[in-house]
mmCIF file of C-alpha atoms in Angstrom:
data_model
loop_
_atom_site.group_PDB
_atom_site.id
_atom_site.type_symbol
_atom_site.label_atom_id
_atom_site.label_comp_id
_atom_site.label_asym_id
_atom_site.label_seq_id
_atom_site.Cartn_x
_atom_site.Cartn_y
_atom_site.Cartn_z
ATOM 1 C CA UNK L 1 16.900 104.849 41.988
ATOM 2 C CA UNK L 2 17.649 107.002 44.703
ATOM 3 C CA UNK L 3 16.409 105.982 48.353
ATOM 4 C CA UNK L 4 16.317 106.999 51.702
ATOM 5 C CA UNK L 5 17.076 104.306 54.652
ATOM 6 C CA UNK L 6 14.410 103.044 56.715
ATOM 7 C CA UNK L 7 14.409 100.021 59.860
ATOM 8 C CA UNK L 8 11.404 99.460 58.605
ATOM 9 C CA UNK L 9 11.391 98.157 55.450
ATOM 10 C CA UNK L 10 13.590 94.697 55.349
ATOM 11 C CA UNK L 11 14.981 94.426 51.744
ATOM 12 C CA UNK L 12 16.715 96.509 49.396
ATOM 13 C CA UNK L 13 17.314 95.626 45.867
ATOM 14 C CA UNK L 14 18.887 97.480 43.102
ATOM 15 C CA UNK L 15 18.893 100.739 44.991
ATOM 16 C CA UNK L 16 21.539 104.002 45.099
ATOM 17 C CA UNK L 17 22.092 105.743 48.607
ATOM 18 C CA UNK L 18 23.700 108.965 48.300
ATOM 19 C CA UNK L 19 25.050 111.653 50.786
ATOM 20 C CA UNK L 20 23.284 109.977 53.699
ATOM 21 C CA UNK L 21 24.474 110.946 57.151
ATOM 22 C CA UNK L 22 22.976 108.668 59.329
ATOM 23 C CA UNK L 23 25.525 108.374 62.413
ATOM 24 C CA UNK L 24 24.505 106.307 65.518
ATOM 25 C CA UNK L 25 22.050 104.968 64.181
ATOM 26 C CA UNK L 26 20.688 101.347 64.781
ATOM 27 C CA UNK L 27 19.689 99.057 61.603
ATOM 28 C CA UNK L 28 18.487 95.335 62.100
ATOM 29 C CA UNK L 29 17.359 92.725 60.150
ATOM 30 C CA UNK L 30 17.578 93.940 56.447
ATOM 31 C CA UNK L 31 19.196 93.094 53.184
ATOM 32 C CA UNK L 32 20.558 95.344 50.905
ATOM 33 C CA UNK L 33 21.071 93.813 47.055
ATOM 34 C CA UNK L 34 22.888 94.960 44.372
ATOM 35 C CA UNK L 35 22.952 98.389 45.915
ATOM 36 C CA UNK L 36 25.376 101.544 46.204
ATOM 37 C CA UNK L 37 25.964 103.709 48.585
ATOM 38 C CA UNK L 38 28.148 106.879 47.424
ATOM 39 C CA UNK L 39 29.465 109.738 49.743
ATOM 40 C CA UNK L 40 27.486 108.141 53.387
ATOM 41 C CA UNK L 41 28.516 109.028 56.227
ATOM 42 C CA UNK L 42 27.642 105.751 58.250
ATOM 43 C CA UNK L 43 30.133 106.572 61.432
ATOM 44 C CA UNK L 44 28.978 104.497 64.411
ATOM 45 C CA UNK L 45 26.280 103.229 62.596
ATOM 46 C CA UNK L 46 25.217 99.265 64.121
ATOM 47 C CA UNK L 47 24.122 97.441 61.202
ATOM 48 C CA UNK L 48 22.694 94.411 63.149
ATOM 49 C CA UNK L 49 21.600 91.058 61.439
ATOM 50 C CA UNK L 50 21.815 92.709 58.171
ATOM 51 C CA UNK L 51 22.695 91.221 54.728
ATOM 52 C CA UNK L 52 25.039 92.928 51.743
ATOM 53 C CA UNK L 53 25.204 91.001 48.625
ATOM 54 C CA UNK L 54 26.755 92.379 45.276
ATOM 55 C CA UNK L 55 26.893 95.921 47.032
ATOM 56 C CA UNK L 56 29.608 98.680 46.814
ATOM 57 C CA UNK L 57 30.418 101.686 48.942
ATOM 58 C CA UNK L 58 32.097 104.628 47.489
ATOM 59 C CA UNK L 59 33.892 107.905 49.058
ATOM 60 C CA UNK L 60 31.759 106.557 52.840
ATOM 61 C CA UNK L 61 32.727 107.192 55.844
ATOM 62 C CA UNK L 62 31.792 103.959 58.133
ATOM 63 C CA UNK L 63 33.793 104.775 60.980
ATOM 64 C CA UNK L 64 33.588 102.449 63.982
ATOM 65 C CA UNK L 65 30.789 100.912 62.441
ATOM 66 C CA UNK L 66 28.893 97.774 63.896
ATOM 67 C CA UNK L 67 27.945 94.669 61.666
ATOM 68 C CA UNK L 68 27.384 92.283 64.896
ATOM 69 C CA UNK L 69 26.423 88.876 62.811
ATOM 70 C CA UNK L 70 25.422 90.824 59.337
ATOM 71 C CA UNK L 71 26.642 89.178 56.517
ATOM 72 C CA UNK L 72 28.898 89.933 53.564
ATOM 73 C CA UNK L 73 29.258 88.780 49.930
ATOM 74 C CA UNK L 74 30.839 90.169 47.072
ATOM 75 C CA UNK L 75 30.721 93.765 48.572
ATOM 76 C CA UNK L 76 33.143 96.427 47.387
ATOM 77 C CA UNK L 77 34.947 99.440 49.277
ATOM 78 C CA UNK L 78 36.474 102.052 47.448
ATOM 79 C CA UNK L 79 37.758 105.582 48.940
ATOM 80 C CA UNK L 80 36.303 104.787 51.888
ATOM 81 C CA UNK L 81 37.627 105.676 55.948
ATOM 82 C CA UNK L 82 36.450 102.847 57.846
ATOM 83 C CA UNK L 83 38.235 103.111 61.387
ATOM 84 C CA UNK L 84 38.271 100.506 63.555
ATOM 85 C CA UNK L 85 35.826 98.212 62.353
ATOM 86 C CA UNK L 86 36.076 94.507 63.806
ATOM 87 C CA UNK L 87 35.317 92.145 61.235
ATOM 88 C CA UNK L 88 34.668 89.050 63.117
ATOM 89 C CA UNK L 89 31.965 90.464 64.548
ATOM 90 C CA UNK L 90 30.116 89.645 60.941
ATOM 91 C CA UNK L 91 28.445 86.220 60.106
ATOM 92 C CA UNK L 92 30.727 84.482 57.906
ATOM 93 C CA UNK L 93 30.595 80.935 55.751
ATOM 94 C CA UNK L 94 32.892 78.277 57.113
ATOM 95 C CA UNK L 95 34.041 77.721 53.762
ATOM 96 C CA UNK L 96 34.851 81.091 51.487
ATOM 97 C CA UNK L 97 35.526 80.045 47.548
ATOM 98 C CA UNK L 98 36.868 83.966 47.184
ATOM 99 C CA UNK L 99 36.725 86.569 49.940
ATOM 100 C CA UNK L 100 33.600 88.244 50.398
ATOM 101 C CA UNK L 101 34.896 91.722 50.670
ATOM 102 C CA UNK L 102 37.320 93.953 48.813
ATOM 103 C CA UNK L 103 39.153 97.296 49.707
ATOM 104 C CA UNK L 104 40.301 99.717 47.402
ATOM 105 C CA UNK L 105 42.295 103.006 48.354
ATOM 106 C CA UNK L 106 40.901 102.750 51.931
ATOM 107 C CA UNK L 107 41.734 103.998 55.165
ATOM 108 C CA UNK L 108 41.184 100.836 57.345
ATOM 109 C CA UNK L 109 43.122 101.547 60.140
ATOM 110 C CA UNK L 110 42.578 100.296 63.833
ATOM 111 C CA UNK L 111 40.407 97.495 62.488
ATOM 112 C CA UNK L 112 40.734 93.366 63.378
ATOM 113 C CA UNK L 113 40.162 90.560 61.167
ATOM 114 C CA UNK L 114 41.695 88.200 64.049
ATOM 115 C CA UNK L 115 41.165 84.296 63.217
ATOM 116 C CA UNK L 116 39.013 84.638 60.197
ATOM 117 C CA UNK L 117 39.521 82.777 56.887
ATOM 118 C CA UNK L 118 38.977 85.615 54.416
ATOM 119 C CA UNK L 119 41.482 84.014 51.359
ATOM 120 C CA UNK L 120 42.065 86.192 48.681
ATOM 121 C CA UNK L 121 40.953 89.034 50.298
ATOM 122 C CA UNK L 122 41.884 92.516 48.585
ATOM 123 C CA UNK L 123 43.193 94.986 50.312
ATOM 124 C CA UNK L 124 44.913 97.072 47.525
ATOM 125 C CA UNK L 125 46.666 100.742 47.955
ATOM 126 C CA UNK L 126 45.313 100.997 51.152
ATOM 127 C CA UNK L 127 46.550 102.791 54.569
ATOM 128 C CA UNK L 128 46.294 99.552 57.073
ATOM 129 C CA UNK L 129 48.221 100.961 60.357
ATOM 130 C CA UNK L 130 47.734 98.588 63.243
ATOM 131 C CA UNK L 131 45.376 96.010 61.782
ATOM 132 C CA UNK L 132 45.309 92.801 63.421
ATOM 133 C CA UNK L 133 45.665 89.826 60.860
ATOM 134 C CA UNK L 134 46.505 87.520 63.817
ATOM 135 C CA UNK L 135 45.626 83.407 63.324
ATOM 136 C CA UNK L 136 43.651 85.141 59.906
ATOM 137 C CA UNK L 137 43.865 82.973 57.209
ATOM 138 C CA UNK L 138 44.456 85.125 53.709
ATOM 139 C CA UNK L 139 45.858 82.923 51.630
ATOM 140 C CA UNK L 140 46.845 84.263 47.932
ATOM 141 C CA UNK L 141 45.200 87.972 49.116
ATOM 142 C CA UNK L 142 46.397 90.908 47.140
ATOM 143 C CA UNK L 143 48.259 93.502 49.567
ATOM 144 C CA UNK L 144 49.706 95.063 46.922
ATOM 145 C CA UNK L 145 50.599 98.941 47.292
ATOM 146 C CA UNK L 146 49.070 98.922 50.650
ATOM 147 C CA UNK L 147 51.071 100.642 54.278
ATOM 148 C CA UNK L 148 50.988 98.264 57.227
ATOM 149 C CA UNK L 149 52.493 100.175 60.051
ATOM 150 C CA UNK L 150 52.200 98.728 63.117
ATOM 151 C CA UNK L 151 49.832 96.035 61.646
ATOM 152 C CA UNK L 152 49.776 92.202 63.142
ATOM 153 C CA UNK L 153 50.785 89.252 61.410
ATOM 154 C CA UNK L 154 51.699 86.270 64.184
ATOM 155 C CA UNK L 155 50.683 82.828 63.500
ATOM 156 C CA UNK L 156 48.933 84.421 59.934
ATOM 157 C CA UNK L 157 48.471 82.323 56.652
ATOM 158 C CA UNK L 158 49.903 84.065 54.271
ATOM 159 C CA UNK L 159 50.446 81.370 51.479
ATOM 160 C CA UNK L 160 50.717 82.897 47.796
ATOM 161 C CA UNK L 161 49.606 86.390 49.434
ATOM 162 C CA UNK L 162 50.827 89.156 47.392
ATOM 163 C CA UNK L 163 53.001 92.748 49.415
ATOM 164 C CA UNK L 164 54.195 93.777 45.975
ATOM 165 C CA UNK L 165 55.030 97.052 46.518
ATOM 166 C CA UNK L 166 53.473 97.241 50.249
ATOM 167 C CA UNK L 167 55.550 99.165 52.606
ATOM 168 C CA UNK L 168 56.113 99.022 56.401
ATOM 169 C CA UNK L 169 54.795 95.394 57.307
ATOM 170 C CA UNK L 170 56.341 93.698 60.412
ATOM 171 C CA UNK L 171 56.329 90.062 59.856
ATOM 172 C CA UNK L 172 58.208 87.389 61.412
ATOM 173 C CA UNK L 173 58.975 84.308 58.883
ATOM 174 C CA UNK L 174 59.317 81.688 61.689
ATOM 175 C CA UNK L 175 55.661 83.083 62.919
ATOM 176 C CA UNK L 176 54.003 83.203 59.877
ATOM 177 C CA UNK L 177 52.667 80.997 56.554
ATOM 178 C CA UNK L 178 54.657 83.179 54.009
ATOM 179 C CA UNK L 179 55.264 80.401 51.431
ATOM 180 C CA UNK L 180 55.252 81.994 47.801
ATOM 181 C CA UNK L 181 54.136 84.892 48.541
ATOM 182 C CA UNK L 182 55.356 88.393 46.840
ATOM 183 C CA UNK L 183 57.376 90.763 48.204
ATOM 184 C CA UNK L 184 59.333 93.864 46.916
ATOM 185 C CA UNK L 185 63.092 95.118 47.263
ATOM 186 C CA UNK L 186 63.478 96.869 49.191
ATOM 187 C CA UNK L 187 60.947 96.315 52.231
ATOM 188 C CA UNK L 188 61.462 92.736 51.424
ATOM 189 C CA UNK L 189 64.698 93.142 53.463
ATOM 190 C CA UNK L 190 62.601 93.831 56.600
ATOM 191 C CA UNK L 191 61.528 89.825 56.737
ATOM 192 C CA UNK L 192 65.080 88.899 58.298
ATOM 193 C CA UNK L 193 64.792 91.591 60.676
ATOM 194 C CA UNK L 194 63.520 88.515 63.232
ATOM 195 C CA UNK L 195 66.839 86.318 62.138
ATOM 196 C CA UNK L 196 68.872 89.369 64.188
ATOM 197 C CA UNK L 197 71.576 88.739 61.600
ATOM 198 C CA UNK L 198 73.275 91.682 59.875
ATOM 199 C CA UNK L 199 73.594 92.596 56.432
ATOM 200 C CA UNK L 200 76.855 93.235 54.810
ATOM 201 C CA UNK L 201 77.645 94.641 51.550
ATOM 202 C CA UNK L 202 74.345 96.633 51.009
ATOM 203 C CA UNK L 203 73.879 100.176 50.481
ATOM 204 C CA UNK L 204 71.406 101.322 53.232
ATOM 205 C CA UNK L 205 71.225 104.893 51.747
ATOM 206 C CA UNK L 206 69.097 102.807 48.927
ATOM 207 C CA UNK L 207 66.126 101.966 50.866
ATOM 208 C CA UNK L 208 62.878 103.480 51.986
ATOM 209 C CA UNK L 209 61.877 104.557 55.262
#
């Protein structure tokens, strides 16, 4: 059923939220499960001690948003622009058996996930332009599709992570945990750019810029 959002009530279960424009607002202290929220506009919204489980968020805008120590599991973006969002402000398990979140067609731009362990996290045919992945630990996450202009990857796990058919990533193999993990030809290429070696014998007119 449809709802409206109140501080004042402290859980939320099974319930659709839809066209809310709540920005600057201040929410603390309340769990939402198994809900949806579809076409929000949530920009600068704090979202303070708060709990999402088994929730998804469709065509939102959560812009700048706050989640100081609210939690995350199993919660879905899709068609969402979520700007500059730090993620390590959010209360996270020391031990993640899947990542707890998953983007889809995003804009996630301007946003930090710096030192958290968030393996197989999804960030799929998303635009990712200067996101910080620093000391992160994504192990086996699927990139695939996904633009990472300008984006941070030093001293990143990347073990098993799949960039099949990502484009524009800057990441430096002797900085970086890149065992098995997927790339495609031709942005693959851009991995020995931190060798300073040169190429011979290759048809630059062939690849993407």
């Amino acid at each position: 059923m449809k709802k409206t959002l109140s501080n004042k009530q402290e859980n939320y279960d099974g319930c659709e939220f839809t066209d809310l424009k709540l920005t600057d607002q201040t929410f603390e202290n309340i769990n939402f499960d198994n809900c949806s929220f579809k076409k929000c506009i949530f920009d600068t919204v704090k979202f303070v001690n708060c709990e999402f489980i088994d929730c998804e968020f469709s065509s939102c805008n959560l812009n700048l948003l706050n989640i100081k120590n609210s939690r995350f599991s199993d919660v879905v973006f899709e068609h969402c622009t979520m700007l500059g969002i730090n993620w390590a402000d959010a209360r996270w398990p020391q031990i993640n058996l899947t990542s707890p979140i998953k983007f889809y067609e995003c804009n996630i731009s301007n946003s930090s996930f710096f030192e958290l362990n968030l393996d197989e996290l999804v960030i799929e045919a998303c635009k990712a332009h200067e996101v910080d992945f620093r000391e992160a630990s994504v192990t086996y996450a699927n990139f695939t599709n996904t633009d990472f202009h300008n984006s941070l990857f030093i001293r990143t796990k990347l073990t098993g992570a799949d960039f099949t058919e990502a484009i524009n990533y800057n990441i430096d193999i002797t900085m970086n945990e890149i065992k098995k993990a997927k790339f495609s030809f031709p942005e693959v290429v851009a991995l020995l750019n931190c060798l300073e070696i040169e190429i011979v014998g290759l048809d630059s007119t062939s690849f993407r810029h």
